[in-house]
Coordinates of C-alpha atoms in Angstrom, one line a residue:
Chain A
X8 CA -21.2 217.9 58.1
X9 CA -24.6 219.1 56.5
X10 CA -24.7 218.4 53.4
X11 CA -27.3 221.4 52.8
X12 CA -24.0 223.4 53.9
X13 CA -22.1 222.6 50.8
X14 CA -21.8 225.7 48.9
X15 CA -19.3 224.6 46.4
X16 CA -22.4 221.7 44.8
X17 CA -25.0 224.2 45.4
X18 CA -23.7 227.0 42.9
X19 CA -25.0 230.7 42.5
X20 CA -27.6 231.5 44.8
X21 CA -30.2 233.1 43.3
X22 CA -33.9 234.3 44.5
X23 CA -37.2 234.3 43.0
X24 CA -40.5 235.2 44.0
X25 CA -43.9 233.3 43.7
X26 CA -46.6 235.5 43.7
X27 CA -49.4 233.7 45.6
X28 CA -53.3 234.8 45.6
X29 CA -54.7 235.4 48.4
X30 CA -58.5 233.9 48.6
X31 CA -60.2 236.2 46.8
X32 CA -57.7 235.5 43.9
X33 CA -55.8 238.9 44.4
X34 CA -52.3 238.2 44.5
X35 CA -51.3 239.4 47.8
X36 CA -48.4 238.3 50.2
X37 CA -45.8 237.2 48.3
X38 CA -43.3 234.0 49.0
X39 CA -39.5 234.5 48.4
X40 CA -37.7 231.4 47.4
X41 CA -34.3 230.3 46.6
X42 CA -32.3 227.3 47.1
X43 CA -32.2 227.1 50.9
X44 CA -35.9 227.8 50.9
X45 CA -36.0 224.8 48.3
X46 CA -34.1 222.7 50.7
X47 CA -35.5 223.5 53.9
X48 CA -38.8 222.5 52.6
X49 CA -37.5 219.6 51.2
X50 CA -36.5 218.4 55.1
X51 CA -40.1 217.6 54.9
X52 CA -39.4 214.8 52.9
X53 CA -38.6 211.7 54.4
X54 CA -37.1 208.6 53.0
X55 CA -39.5 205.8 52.4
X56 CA -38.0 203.0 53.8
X57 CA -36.8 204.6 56.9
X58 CA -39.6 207.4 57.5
X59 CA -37.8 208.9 60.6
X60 CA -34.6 210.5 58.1
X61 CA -35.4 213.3 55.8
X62 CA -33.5 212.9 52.7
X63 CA -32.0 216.1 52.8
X64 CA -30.2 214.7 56.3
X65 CA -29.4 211.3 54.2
X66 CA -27.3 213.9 51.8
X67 CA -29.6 212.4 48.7
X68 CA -30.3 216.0 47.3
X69 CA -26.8 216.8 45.6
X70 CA -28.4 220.0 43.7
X71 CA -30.9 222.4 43.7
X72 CA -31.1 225.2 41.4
X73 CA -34.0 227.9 41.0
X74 CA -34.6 229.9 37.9
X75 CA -37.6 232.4 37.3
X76 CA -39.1 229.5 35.5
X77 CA -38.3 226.2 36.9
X78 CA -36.5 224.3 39.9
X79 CA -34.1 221.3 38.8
X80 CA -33.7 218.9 41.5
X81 CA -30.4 216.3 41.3
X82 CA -31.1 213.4 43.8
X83 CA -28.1 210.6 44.5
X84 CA -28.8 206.8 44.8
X85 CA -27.8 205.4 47.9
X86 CA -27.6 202.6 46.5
X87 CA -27.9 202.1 42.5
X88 CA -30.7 199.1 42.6
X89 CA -32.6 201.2 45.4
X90 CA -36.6 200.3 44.3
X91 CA -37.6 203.2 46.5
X92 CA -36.2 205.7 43.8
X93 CA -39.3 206.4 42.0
X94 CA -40.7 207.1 45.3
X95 CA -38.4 209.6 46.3
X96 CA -37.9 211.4 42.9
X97 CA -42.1 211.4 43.1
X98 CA -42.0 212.6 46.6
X99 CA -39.8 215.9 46.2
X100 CA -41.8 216.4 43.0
X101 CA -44.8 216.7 45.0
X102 CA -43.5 218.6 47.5
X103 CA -42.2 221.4 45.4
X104 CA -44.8 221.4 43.1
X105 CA -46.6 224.7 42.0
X106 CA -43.6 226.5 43.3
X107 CA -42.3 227.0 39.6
X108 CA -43.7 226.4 36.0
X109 CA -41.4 223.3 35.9
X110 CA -40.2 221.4 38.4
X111 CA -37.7 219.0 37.5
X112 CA -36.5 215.8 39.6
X113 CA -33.7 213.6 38.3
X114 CA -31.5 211.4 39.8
X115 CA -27.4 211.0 39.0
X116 CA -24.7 209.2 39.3
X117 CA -22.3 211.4 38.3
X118 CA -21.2 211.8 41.7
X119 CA -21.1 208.5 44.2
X120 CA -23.4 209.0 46.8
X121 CA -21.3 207.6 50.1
X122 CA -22.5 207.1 54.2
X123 CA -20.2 210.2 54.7
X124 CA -23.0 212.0 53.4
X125 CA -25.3 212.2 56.2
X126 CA -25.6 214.7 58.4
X127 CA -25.1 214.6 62.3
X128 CA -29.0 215.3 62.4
X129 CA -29.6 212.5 60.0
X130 CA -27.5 210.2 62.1
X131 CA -29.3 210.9 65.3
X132 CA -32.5 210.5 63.3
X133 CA -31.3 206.9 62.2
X134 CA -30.3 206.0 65.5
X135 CA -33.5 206.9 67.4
X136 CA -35.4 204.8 64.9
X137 CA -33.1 201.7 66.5
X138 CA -30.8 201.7 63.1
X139 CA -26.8 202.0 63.6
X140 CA -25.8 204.7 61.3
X141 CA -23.0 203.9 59.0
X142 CA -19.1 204.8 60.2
X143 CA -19.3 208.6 59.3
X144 CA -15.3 209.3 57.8
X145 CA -14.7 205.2 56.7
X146 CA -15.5 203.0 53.9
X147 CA -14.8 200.0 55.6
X148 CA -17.1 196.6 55.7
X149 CA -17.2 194.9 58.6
X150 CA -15.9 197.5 60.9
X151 CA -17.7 197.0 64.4
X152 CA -20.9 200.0 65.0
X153 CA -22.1 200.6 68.4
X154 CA -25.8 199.3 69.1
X155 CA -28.4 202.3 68.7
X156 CA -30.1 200.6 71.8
X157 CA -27.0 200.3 74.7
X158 CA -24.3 202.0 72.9
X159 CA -22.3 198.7 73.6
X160 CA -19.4 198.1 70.5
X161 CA -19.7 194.4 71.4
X162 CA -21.9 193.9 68.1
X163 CA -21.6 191.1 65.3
X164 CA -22.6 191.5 61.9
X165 CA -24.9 188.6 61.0
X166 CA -25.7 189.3 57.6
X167 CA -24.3 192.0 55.2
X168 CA -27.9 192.0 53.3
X169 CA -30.9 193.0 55.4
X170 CA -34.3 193.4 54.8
X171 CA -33.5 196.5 51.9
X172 CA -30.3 196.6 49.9
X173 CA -29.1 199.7 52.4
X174 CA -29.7 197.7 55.3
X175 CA -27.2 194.9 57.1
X176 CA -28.7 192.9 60.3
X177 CA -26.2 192.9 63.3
X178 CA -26.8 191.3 66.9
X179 CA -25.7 193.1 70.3
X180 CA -24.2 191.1 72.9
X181 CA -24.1 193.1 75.2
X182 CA -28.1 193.9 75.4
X183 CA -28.9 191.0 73.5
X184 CA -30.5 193.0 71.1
X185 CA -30.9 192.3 67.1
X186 CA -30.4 195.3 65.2
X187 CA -30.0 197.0 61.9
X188 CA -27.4 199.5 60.3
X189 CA -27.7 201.8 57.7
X190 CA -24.7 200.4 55.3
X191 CA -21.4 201.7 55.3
X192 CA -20.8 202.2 51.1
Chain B
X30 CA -9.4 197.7 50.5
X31 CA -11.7 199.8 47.9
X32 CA -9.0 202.1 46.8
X33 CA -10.3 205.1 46.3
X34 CA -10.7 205.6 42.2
X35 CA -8.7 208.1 40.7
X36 CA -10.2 211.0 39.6
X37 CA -10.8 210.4 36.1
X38 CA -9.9 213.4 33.5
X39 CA -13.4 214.0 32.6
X40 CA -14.4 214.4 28.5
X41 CA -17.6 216.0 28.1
X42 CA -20.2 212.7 27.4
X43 CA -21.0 214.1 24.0
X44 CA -21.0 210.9 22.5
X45 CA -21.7 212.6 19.4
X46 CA -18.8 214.3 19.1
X47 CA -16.6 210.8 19.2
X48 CA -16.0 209.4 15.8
X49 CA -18.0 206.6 14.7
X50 CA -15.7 203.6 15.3
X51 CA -15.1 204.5 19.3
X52 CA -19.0 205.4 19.6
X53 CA -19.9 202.1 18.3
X54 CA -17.3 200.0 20.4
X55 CA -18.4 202.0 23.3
X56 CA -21.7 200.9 22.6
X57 CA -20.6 197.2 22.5
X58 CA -18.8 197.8 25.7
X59 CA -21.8 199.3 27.4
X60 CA -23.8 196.6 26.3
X61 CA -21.1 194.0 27.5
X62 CA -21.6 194.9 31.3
X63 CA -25.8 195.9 31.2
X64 CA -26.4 192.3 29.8
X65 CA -24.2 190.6 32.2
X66 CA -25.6 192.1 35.1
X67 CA -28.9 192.1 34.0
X68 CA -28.2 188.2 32.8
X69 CA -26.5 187.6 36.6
X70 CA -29.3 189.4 38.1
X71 CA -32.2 187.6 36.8
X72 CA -30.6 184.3 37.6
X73 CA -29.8 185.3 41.1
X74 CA -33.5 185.9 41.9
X75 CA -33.9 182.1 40.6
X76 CA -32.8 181.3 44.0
X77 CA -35.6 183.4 46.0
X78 CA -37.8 182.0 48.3
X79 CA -35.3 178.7 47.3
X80 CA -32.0 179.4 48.9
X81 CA -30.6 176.5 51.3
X82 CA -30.9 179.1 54.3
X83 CA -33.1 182.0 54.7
X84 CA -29.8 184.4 55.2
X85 CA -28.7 183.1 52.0
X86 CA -32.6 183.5 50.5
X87 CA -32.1 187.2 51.8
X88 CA -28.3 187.8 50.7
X89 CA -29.4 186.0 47.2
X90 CA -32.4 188.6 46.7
X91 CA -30.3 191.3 47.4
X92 CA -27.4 190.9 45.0
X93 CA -30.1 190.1 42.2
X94 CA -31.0 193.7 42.9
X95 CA -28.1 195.5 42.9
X96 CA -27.3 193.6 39.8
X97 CA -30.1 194.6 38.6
X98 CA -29.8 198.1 39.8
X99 CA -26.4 198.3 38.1
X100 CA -28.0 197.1 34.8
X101 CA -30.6 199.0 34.5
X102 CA -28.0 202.3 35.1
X103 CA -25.5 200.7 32.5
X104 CA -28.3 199.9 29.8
X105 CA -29.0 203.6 30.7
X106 CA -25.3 205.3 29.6
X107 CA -26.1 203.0 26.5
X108 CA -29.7 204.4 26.2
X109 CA -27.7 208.2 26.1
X110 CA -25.0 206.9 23.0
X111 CA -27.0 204.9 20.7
X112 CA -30.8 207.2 21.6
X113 CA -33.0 204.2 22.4
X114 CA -34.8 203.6 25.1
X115 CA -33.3 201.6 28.3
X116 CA -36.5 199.1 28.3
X117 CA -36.1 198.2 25.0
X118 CA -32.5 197.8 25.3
X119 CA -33.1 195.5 28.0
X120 CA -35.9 193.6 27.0
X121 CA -36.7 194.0 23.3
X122 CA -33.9 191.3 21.6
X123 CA -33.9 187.8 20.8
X124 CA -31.7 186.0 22.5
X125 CA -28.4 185.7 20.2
X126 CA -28.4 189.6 20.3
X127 CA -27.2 189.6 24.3
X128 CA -23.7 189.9 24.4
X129 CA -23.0 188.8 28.5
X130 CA -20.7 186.3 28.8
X131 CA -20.7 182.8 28.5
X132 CA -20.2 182.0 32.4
X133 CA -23.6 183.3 32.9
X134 CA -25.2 181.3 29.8
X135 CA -25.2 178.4 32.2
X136 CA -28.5 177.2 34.2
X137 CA -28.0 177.6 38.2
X138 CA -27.5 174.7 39.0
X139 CA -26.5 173.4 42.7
X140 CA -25.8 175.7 45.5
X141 CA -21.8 175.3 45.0
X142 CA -22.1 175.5 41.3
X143 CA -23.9 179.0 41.7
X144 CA -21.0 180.4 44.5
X145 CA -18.9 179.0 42.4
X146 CA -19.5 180.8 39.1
X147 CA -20.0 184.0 41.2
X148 CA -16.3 183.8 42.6
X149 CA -15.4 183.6 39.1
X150 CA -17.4 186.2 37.9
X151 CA -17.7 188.9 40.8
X152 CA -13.3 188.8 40.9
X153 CA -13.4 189.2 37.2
X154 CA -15.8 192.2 37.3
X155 CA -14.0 193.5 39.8
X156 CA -10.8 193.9 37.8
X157 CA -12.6 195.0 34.6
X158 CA -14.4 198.1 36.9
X159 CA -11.3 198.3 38.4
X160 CA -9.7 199.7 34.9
X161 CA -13.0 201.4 34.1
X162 CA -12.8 203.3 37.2
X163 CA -10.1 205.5 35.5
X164 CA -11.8 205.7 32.0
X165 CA -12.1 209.0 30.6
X166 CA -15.4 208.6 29.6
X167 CA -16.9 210.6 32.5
X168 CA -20.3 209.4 32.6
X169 CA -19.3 205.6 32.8
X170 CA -16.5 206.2 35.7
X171 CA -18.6 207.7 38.0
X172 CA -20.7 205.2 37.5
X173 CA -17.9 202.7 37.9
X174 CA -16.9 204.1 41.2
X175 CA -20.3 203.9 42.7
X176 CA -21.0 200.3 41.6
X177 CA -17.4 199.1 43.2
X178 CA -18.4 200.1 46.4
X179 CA -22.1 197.9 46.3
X180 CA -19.8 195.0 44.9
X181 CA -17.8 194.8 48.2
X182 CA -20.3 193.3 50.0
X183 CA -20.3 190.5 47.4
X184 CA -16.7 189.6 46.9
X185 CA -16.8 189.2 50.8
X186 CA -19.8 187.0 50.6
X187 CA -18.6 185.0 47.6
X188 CA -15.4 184.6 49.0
X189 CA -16.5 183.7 52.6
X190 CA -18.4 180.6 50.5
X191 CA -15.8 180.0 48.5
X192 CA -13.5 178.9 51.4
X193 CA -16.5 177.2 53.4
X194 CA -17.0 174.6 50.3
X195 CA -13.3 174.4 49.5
X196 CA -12.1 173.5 52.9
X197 CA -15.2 171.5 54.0
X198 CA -13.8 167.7 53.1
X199 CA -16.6 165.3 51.4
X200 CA -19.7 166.7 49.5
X201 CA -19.2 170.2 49.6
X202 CA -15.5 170.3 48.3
X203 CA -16.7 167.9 45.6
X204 CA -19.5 169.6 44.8
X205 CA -17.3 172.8 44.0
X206 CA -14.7 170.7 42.5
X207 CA -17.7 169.3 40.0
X208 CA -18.8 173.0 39.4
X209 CA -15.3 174.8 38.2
X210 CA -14.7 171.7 36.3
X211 CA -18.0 172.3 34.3
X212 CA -17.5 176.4 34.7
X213 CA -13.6 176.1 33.4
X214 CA -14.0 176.4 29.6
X215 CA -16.0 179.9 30.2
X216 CA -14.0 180.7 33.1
X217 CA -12.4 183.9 31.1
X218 CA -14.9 184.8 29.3
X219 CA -15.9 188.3 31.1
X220 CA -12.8 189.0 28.9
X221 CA -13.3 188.4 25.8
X222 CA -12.1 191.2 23.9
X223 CA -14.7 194.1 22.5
X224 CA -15.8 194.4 18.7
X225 CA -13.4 197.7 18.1
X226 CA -11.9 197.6 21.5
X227 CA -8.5 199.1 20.4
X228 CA -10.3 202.0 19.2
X229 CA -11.6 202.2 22.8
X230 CA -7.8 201.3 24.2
X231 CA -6.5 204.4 21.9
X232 CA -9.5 207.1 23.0
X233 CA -8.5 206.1 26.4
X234 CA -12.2 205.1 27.3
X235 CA -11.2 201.4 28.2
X236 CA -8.0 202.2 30.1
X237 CA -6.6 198.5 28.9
X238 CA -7.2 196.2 26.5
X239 CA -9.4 193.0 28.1
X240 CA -6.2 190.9 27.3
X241 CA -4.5 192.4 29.5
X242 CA -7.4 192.1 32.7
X243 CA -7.6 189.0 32.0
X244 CA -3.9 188.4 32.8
X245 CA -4.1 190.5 36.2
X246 CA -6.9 188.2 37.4
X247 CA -5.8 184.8 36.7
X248 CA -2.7 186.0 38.5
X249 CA -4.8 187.1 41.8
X250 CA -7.4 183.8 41.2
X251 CA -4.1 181.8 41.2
X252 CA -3.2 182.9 44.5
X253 CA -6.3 182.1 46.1
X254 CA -7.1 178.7 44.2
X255 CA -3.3 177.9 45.6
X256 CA -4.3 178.0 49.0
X257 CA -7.7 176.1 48.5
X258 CA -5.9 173.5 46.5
X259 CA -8.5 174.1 43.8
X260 CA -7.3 173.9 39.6
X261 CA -6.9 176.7 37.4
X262 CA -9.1 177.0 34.5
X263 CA -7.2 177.5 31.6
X264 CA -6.1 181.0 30.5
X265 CA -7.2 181.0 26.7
X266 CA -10.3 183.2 25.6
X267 CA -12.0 182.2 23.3
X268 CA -13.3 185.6 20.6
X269 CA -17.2 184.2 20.2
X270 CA -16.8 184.0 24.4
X271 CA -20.1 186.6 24.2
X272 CA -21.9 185.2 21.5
X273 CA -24.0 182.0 20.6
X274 CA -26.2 181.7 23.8
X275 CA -27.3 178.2 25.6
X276 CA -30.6 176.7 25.5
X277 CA -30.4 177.5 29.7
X278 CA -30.3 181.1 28.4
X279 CA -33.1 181.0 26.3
X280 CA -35.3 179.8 28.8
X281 CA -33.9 182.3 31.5
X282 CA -34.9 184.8 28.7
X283 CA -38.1 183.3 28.1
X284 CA -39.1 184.1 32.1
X285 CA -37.4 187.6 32.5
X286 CA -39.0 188.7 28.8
X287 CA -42.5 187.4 29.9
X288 CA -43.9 190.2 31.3
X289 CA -42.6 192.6 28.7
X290 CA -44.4 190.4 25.9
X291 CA -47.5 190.1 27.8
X292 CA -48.2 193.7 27.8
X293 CA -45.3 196.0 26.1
X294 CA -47.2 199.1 28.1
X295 CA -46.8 197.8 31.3
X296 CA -45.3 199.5 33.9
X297 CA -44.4 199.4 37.6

């Protein structure tokens, strides 16, 4: 499921216009914007441990609500201890700056962010950068994940802690391949 | 096996709006778990670069982060009821001001000692977030729920170390055997009961009074130390279990303050 398809955290849609000037400083064409404008340009922004999954696809934006003077921005932690956070909440600033007078990015924990929360896209995106991604409907350590090389479930977990604290190592026997996963939490 | 938490009946987290007595014991609760995951944290990353195996050098750096992680989140639902800033929370008191537990006041020690006191802490902390998962205090629950799903992965790697040094005959069962013997006096300590906790108990923000935790997990550590053939610590809690830090402490705080002291304006 796309998270970016979840009306019920996405509230009332509403649309505002950003008058742009053209090069001589007229303000000509103007840009409509609301918040699926918001998020589709927010696809462009990748996370930045794993720069091949956008973090819209990772299900890290929870909210996004445009006003006539500012866009507020509510990212999840994927995991609470994540040092990449600044990053990300800097990032999707950046991106969206200049689109409002204020543009606001926090991050919450009011909701639990969870692996269910990527998207199909994000999951092939995880795969074809050689990382397993996490059992989609199951919070369940230790399960066994097909390798993202062979597609073989004859995989072992070697360590639960990988080289970033959303990472686990795994070996495939079938291809003989070491691997990662994006963690199941 | 991480039951999903009930959905807690949210109160708005107007903190001012709760009377003076439950704002100030949910301050002290707050406080409780930020300093003993911060406290864990820090002495968890003494083990980096250190660690008997380079898995466990890896598995150790990690769970100092998350610890950390959760700290710095819990110093922040502090930060939001008493209006200071989480830095200064964290970082800004002398040492007698923490209020973590006495099982974390001790230096690292050996390998087993440190898997040792993590068993005893990370089962503990997982009953007391266990109860916190269906406080009413909204902000702290969800934060409760999130945190319980990161501390999976460490129950299963304490426990899998557990049971490696327990049932490994010679040095490594002795070892452990050394290390709850010295750990057995503070074993309960994650429990010792809150400055105005049955305020808390009454408001419904700690679902049950520590006393109470403290019984459900030396019922479930019982079980498992029954199978290992390993004693119990004893069951008493001593009140001052939070206060009246160790000399070990002081120089972990010495090291994690260092920076902060150095240069007050620093920043990542």
């Amino acid at each position: 499921m796309n998270p970016s398809a979840r009306p019920s955290e996405l509230g009332r849609r509403e649309t505002h216009t950003t008058a742009k000037p053209d090069a001589d400083g007229r303000l000509g064409r103007q840009q409509t914007h609301d918040e699926s404008t918001v998020l589709e340009m927010l696809r462009d922004v990748h996370d930045p441990e794993i720069p091949t999954v956008s973090l819209v696809e990772l299900g890290i934006v929870h909210r996004v609500e445009v006003g006539p003077d500012r866009i507020a921005v509510e990212l999840l932690p994927t995991f609470t201890g994540c040092p990449a956070l600044e990053v990300m909440r800097a990032d999707v600033e950046a991106r969206l700056s200049g689109l409002a007078q204020t543009v606001d990015v926090r991050f919450t924990t009011a909701v639990p962010w969870t692996s269910d929360r990527i998207s199909g896209i994000g999951r092939a995106q995880l795969r074809s950068a050689g990382f397993a991604p996490p059992d989609p409907e199951v919070f369940e350590v230790g399960a066994t994940v097909a390798c993202p090389y062979c597609g073989s479930g004859r995989t072992r977990m070697e360590n639960a802690f990988g080289p970033t604290l959303c990472r686990s190592i795994w070996y495939c026997t079938a291809c003989r391949q070491p691997f990662e996963q994006f963690k199941s939490v | 096996m991480n039951a999903p938490a009930r959905a807690a009946p949210a109160i708005a987290p107007d903190v001012q709006a709760l009377r003076p007595e439950v704002r100030d014991a949910l301050a002290a609760l707050l406080l409780s778990l930020a300093d003993d995951e911060f406290v864990l944290g820090f002495a968890d990353s003494e083990w980096t670069g250190i660690a008997p195996l380079l898995e466990e050098d890896v598995a150790m750096s990690s769970l100092a982060q998350d610890e950390l992680g959760h700290a710095r989140a819990f110093y922040g639902l502090l930060a939001d009821v008493v209006g200071e800033d989480p830095d200064v929370l964290a970082y800004d008191r002398q040492p007698d001001d923490y209020r973590h537990c006495r099982l974390l006041d001790h230096p690292r020690g050996d390998w087993a000692f440190t898997m040792a006191r993590r068993y005893l802490y990370d089962t503990a902390d997982a009953v007391r977030l266990e109860a916190l998962a269906a406080s009413i205090y909204a902000p702290l629950a969800a934060l409760v729920t999130k945190v319980r799903r990161e501390e999976t992965y460490h129950l299963l790697h304490v426990d899998a170390w557990l049971r490696r040094l327990a049932e490994t005959p010679g040095e490594p069962r002795d070892r452990l055997l050394a290390a709850l013997g010295a750990l057995a006096s503070d074993a309960t300590s994650v429990f010792t009961p809150l400055p105005g906790e049955t305020a808390l108990v009454a408001a419904g923000i700690l679902p049950e009074p520590m006393a109470e935790l403290r019984g459900r997990w030396l019922r479930a550590l019982a079980v498992t130390f029954a199978q290992l053939d390993l004693p119990m610590p004893p069951s008493a809690s001593d009140p001052g279990g939070r206060k009246g830090h160790s000399d070990a402490f002081r120089w972990l705080w010495g090291e994690f303050t260092s920076v902060r002291r150095l240069d007050p304006q620093a920043v990542w």
